[in-house]
PDB file of C-alpha atoms and ligand atoms in Angstrom:
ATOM      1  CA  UNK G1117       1.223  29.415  11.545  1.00 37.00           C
ATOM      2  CA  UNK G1118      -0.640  30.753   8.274  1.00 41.00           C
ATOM      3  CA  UNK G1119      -4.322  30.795   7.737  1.00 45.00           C
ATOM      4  CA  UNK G1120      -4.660  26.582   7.212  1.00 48.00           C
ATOM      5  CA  UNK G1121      -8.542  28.408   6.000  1.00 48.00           C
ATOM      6  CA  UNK G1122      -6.915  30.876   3.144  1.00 51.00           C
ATOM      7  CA  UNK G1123      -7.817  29.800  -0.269  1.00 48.00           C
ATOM      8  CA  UNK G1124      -5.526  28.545  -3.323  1.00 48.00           C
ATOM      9  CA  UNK G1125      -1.904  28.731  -1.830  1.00 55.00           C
ATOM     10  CA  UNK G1126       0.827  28.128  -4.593  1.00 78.00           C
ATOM     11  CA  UNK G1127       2.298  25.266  -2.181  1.00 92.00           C
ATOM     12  CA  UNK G1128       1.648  22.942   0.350  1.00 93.00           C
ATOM     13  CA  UNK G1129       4.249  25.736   2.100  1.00 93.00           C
ATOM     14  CA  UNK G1130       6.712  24.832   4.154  1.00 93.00           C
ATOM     15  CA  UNK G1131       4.987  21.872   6.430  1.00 93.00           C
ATOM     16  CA  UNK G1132       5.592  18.227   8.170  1.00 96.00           C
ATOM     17  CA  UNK G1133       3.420  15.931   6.489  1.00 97.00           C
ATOM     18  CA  UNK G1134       2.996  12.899   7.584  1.00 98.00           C
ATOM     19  CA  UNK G1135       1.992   9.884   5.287  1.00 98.00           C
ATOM     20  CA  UNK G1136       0.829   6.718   6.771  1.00 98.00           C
ATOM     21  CA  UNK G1137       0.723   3.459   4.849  1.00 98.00           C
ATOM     22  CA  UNK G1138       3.543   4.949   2.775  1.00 98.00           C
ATOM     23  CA  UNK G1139       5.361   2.348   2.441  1.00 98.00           C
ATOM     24  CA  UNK G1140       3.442   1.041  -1.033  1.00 98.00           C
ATOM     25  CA  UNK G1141       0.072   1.915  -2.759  1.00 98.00           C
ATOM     26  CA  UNK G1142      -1.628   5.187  -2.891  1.00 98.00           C
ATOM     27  CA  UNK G1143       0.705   6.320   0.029  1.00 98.00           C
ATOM     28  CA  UNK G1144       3.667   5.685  -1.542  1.00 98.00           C
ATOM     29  CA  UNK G1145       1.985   7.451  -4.796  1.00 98.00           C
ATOM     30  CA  UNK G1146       1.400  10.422  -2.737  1.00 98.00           C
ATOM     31  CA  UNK G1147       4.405  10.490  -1.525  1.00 97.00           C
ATOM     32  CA  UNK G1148       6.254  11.534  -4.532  1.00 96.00           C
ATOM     33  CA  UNK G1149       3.478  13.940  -5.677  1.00 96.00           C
ATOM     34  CA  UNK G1150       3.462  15.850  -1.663  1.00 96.00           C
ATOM     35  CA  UNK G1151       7.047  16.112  -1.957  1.00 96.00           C
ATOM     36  CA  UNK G1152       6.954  18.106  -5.270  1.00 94.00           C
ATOM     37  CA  UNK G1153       4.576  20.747  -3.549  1.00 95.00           C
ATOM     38  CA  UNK G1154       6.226  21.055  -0.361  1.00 95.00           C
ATOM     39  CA  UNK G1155       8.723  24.173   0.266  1.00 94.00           C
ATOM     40  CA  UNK G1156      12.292  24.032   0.726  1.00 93.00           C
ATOM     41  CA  UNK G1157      13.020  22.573   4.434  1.00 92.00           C
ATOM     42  CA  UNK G1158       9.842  20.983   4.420  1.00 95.00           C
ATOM     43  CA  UNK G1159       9.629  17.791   6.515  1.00 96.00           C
ATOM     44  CA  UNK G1160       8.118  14.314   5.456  1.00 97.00           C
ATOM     45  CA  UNK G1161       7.616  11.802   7.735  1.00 98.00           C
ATOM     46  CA  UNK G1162       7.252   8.169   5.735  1.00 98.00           C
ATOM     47  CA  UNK G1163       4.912   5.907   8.040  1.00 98.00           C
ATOM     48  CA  UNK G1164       4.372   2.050   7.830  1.00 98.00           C
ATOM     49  CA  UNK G1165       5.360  -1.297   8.953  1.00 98.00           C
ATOM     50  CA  UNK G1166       8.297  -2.540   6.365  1.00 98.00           C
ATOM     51  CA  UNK G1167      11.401  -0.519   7.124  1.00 98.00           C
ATOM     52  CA  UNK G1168      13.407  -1.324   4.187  1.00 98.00           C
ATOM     53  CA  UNK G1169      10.561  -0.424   1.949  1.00 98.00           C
ATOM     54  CA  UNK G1170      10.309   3.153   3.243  1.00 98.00           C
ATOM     55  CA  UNK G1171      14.182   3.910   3.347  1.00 98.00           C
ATOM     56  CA  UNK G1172      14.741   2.477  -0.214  1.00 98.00           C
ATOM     57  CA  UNK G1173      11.479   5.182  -0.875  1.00 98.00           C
ATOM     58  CA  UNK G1174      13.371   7.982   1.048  1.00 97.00           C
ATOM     59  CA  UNK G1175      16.680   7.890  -0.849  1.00 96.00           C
ATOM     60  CA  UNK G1176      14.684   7.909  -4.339  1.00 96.00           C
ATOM     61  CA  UNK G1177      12.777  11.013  -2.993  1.00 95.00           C
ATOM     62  CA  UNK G1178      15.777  13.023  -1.613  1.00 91.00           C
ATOM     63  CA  UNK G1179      17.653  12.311  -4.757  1.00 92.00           C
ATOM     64  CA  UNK G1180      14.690  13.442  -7.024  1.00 91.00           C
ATOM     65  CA  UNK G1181      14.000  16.759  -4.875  1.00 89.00           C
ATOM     66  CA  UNK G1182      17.533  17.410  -4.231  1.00 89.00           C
ATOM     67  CA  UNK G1183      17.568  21.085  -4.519  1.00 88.00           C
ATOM     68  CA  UNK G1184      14.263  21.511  -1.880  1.00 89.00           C
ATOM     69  CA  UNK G1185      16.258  19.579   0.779  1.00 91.00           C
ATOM     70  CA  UNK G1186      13.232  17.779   2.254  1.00 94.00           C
ATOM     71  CA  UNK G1187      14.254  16.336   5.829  1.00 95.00           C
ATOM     72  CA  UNK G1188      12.722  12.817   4.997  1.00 96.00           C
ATOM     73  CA  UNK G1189      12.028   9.988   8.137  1.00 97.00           C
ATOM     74  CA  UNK G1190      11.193   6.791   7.797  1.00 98.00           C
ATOM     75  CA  UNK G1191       8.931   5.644  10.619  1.00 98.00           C
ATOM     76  CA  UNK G1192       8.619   2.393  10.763  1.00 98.00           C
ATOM     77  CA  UNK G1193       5.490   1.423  13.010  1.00 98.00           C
ATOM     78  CA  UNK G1194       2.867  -0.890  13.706  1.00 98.00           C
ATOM     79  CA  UNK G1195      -0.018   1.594  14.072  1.00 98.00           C
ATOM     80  CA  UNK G1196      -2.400  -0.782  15.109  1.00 96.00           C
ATOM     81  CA  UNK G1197      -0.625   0.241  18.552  1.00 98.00           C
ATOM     82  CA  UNK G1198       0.047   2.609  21.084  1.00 98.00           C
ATOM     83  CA  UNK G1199       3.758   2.535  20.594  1.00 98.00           C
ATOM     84  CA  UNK G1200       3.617   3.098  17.185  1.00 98.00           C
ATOM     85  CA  UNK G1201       1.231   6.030  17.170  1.00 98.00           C
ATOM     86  CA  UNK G1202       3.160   7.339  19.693  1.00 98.00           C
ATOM     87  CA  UNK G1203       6.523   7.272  18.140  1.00 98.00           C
ATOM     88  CA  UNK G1204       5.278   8.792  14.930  1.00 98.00           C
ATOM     89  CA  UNK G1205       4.051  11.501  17.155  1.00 97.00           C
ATOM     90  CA  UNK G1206       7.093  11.954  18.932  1.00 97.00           C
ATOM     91  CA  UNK G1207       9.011  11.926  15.957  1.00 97.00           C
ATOM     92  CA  UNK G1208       6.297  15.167  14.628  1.00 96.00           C
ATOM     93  CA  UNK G1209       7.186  17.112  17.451  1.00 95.00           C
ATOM     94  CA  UNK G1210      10.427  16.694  17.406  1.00 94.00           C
ATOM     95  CA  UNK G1211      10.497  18.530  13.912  1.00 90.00           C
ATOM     96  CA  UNK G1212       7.846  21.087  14.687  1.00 84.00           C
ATOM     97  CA  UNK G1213      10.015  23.894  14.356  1.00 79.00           C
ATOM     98  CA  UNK G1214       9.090  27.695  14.443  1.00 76.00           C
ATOM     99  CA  UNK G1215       8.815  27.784  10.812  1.00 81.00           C
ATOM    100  CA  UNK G1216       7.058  25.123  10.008  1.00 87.00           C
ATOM    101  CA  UNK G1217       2.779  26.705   8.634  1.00 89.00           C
ATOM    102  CA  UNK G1218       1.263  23.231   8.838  1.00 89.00           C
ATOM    103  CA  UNK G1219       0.705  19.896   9.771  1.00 94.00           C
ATOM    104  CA  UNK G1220      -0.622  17.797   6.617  1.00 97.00           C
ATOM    105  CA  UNK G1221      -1.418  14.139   8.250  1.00 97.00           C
ATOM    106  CA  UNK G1222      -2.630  11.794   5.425  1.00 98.00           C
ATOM    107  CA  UNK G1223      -4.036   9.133   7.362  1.00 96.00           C
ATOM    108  CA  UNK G1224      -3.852   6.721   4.447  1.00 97.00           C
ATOM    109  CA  UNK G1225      -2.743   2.925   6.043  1.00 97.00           C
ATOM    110  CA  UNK G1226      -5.301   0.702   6.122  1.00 91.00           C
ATOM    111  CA  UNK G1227      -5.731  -3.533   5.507  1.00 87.00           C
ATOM    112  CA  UNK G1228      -8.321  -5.294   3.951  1.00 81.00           C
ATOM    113  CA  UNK G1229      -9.141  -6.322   7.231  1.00 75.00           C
ATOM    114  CA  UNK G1230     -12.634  -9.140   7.511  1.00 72.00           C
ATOM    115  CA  UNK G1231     -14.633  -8.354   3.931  1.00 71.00           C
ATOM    116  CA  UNK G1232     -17.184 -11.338   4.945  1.00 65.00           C
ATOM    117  CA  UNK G1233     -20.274 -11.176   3.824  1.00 59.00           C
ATOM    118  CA  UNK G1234     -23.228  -9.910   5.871  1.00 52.00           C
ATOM    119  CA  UNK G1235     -24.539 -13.247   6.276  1.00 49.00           C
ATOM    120  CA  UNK G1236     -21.848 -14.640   8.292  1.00 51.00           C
ATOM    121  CA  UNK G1237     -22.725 -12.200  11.164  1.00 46.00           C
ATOM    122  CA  UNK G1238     -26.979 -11.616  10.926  1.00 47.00           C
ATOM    123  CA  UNK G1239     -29.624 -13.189   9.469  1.00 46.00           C
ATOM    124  CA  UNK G1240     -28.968 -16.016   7.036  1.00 42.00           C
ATOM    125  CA  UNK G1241     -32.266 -15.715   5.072  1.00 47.00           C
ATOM    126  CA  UNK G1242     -32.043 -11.610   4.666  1.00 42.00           C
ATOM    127  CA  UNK G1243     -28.279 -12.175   3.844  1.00 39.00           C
ATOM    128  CA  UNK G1244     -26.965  -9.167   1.579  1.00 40.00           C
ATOM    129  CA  UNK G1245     -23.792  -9.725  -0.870  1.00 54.00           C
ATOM    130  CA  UNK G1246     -22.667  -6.947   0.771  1.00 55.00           C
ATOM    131  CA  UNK G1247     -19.019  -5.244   2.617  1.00 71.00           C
ATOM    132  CA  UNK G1248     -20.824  -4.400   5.660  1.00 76.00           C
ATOM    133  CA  UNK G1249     -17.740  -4.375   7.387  1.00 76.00           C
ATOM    134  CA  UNK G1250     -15.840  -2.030   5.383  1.00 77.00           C
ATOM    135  CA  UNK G1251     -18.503  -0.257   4.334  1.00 78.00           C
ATOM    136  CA  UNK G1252     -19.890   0.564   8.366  1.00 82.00           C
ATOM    137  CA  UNK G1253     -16.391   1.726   8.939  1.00 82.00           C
ATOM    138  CA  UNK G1254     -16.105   4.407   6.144  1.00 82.00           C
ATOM    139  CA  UNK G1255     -19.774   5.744   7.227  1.00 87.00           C
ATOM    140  CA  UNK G1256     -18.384   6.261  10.697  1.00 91.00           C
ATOM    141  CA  UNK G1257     -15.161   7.463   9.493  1.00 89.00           C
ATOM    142  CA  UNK G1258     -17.346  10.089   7.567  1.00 90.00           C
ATOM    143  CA  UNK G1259     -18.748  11.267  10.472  1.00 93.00           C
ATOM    144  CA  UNK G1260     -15.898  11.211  12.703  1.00 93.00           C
ATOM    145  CA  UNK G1261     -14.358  13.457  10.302  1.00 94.00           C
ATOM    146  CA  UNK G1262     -17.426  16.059  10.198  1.00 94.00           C
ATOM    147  CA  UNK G1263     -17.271  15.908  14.322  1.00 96.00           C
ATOM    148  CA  UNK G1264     -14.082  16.629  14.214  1.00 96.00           C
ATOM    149  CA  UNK G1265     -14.277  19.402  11.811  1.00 96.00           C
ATOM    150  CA  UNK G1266     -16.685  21.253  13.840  1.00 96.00           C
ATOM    151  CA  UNK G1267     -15.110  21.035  17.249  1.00 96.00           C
ATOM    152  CA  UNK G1268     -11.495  21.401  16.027  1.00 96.00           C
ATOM    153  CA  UNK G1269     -12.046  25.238  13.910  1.00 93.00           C
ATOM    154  CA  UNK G1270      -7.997  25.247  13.356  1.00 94.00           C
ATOM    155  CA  UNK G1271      -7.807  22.107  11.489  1.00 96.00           C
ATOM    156  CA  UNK G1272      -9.297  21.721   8.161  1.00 97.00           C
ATOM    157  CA  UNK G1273     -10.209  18.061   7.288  1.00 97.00           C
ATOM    158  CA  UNK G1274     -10.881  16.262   3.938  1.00 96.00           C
ATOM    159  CA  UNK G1275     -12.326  12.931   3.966  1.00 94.00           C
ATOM    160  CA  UNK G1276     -11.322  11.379   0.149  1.00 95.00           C
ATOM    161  CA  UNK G1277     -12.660   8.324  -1.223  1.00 94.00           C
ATOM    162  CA  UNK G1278     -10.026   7.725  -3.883  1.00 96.00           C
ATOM    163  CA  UNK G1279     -11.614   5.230  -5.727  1.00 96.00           C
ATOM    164  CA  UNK G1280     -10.402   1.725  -7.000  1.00 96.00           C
ATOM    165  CA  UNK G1281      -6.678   1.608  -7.887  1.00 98.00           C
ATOM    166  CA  UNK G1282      -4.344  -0.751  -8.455  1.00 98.00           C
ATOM    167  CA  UNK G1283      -2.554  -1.826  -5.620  1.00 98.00           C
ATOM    168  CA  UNK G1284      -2.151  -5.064  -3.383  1.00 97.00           C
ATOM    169  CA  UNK G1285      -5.331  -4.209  -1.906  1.00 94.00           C
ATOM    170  CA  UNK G1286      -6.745  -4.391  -4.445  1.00 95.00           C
ATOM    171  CA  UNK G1287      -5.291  -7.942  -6.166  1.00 96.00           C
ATOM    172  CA  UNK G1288      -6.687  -9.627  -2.604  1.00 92.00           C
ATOM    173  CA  UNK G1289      -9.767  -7.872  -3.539  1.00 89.00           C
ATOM    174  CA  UNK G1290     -10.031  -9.668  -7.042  1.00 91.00           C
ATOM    175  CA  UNK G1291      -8.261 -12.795  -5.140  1.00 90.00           C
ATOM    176  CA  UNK G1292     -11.050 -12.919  -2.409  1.00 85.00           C
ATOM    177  CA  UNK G1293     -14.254 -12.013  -4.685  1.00 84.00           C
ATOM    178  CA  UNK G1294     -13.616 -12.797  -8.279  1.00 88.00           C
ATOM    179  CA  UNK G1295     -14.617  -9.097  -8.672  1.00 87.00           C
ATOM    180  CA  UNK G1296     -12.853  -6.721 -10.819  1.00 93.00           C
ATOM    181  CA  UNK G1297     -13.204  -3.037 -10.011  1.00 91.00           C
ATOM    182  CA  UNK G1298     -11.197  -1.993 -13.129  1.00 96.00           C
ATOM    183  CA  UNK G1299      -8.430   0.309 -11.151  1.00 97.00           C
ATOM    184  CA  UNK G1300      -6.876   2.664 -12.214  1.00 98.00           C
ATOM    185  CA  UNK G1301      -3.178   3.555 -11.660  1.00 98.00           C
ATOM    186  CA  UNK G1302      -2.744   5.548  -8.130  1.00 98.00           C
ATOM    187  CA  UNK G1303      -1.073   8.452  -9.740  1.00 98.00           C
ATOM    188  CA  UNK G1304      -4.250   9.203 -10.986  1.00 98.00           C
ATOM    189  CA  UNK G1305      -6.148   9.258  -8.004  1.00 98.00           C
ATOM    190  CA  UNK G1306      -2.944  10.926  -6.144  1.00 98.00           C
ATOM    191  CA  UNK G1307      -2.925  13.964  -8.636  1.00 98.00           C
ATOM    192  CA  UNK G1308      -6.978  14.124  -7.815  1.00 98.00           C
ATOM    193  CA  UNK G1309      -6.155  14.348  -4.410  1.00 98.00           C
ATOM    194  CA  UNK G1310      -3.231  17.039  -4.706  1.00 97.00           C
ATOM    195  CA  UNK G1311      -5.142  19.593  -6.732  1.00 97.00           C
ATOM    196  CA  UNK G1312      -7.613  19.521  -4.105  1.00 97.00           C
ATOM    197  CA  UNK G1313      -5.111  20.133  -1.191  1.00 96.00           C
ATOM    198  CA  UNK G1314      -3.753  22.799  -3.822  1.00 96.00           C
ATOM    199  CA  UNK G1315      -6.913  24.430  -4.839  1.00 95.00           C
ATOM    200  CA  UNK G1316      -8.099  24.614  -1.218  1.00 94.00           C
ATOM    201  CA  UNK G1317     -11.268  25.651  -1.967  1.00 95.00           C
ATOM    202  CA  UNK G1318     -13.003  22.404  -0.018  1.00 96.00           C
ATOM    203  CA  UNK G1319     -15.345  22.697   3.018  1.00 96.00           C
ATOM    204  CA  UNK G1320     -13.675  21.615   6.581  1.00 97.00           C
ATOM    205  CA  UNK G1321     -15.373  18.335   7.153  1.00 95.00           C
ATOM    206  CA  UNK G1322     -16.359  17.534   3.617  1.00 95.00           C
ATOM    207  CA  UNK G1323     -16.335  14.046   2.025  1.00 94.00           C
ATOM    208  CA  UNK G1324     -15.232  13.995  -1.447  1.00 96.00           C
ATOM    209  CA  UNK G1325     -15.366  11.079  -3.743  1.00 95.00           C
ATOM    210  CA  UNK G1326     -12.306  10.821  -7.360  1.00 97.00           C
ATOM    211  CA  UNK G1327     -15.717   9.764  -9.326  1.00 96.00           C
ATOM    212  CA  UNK G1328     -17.295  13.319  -8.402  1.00 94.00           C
ATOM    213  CA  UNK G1329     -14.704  15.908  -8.452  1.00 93.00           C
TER     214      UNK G1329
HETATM  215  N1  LIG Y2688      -6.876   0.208  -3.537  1.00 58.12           N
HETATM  216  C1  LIG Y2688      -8.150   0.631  -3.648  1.00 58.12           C
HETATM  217  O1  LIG Y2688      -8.827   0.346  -4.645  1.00 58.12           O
HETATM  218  C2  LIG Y2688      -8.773   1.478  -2.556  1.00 58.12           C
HETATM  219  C3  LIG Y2688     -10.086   1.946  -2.756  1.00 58.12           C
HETATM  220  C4  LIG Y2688     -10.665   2.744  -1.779  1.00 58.12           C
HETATM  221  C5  LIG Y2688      -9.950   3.051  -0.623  1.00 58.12           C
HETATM  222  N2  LIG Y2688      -8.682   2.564  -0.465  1.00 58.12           N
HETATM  223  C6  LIG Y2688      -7.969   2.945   0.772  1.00 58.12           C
HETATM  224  O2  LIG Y2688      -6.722   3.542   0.439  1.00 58.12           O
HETATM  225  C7  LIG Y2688      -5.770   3.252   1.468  1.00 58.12           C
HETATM  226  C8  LIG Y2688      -4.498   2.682   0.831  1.00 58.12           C
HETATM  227  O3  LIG Y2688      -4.846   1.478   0.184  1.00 58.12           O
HETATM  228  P1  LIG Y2688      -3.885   0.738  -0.838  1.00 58.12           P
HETATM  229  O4  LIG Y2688      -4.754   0.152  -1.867  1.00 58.12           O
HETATM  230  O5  LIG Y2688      -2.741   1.607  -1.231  1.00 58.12           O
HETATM  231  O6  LIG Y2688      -3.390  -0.467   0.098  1.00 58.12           O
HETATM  232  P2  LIG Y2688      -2.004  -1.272   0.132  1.00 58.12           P
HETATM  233  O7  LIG Y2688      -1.359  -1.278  -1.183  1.00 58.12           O
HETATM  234  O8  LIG Y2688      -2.330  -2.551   0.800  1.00 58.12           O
HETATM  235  O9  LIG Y2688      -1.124  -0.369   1.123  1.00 58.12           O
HETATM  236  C9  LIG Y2688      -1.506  -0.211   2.460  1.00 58.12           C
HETATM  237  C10 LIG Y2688      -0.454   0.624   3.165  1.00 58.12           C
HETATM  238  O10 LIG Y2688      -0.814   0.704   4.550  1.00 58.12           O
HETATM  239  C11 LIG Y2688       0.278   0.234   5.339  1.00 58.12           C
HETATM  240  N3  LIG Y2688      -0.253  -0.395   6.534  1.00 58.12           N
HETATM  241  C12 LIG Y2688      -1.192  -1.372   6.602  1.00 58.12           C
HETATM  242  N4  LIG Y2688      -1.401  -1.735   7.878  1.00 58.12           N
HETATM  243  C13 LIG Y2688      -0.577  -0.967   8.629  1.00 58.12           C
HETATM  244  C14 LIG Y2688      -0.321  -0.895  10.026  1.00 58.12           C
HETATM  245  N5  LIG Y2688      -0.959  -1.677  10.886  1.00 58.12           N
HETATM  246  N6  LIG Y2688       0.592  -0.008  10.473  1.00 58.12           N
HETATM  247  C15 LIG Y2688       1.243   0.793   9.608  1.00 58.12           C
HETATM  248  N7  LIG Y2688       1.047   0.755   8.272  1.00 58.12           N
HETATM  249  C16 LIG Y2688       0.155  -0.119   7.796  1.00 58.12           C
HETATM  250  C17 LIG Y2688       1.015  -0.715   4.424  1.00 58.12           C
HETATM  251  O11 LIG Y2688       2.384  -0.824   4.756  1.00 58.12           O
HETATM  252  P3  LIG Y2688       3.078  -2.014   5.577  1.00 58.12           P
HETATM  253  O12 LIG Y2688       2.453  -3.278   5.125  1.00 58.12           O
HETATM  254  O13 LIG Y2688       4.508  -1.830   5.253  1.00 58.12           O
HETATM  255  O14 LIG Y2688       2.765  -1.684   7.006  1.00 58.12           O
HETATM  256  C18 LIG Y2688       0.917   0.009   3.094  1.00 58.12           C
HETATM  257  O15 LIG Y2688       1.896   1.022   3.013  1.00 58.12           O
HETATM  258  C19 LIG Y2688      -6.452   2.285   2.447  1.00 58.12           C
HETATM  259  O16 LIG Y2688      -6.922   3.011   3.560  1.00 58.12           O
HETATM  260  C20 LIG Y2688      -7.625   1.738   1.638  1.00 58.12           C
HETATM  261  O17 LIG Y2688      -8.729   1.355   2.446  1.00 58.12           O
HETATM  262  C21 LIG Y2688      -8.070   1.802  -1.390  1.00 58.12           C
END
């Protein structure tokens, strides 16, 4: 394995990376820009639900990176369980050759999930228009991310807020609450994303938001 700490490598090098929630969105998105930065022989490993949307995704990447001959899987889990998790697992180590300098996990899939208002679960007269859910979840994401950071010195994490885009998410979002964020398309926020994996130059742990870097 290189350095995963060195600074400003040309590449992603030659890796497994591992998208989740690939399958449409800002996944998919980065899906086509990881695979441009990924060595010869790299491996991607395409991660969500609908089957049929990842393998029409893997022949339009292998035919648009022919000459890098990507090893492309389409893993087509539920991984809101076990069996899921572990099969895209099993299906990492069964690439993890000798060759291979690092593991890139993009641990993008995610639903909209419950975005009721904090009224419906505390006091009615304090009620706040507010995500409470969502937004609880991405503070303790945050700091499961710094934890990890510190106790795990080989891996180098990057917690990245990639602001509103337009996806399906983001219609319900405008279905649900009459709000419009005003998203952009994900490319944008992809290419964002991929300079900072490129550039290297963020802190293990750190949470980085598109509106501030
Ligand atoms: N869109 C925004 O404005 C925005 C803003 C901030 C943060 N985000 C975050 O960015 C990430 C991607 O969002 P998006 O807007 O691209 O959403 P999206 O268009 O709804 O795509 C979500 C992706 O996650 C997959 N997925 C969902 N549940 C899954 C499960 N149980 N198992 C496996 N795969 C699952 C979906 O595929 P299948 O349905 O095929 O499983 C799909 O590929 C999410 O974590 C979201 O919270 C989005």
């Amino acid at each position: 394995m290189s350095d995963i700490n060195s600074t400003n490598p040309r590449t992603l090098g030659r890796g497994i990376c591992i998208i989740t929630g690939a399958s449409k969105g800002f996944g998919q998105a980065l899906g086509y820009q990881v695979s441009r930065s990924l060595e010869p022989r790299s491996v991607l490993l395409l991660v969500a639900r609908s089957g049929p949307l990842l393998q029409e995704m893997k022949e339009e990447l292998q035919s648009a990176t022919e000459e890098q001959q990507l090893v492309v899987h389409c893993v087509a889990v539920d991984l809101r369980t076990k069996e899921g998790v572990d099969e895209t697992v099993r299906v990492a180590r069964q690439e993890a050759v000798d060759e291979i300098e690092h593991v890139l996990l993009i641990n993008n899939a995610g639903s909209l999930g419950d975005i009721a208002k904090f009224e419906t679960f505390t006091n009615p007269d304090e009620a706040l228009p507010s995500w409470v859910l969502y937004c609880t979840a991405k503070a303790a994401r945050n700091m499961m991310f710094s934890v990890l950071a510190k106790e795990q010195q080989h891996v180098k994490v990057l917690s990245y807020s990639p602001g509103p885009m337009d996806t399906d998410m983001q219609k319900e979002i405008l279905r649900l609450t009459n709000v419009n964020h005003n998203p952009m398309p994900c490319h944008e926020s992809a290419a964002k994303l991929m300079k900072l994996l490129l550039d290297n130059n963020f802190s293990s742990g750190a949470h980085l938001d598109f509106f501030d870097v």
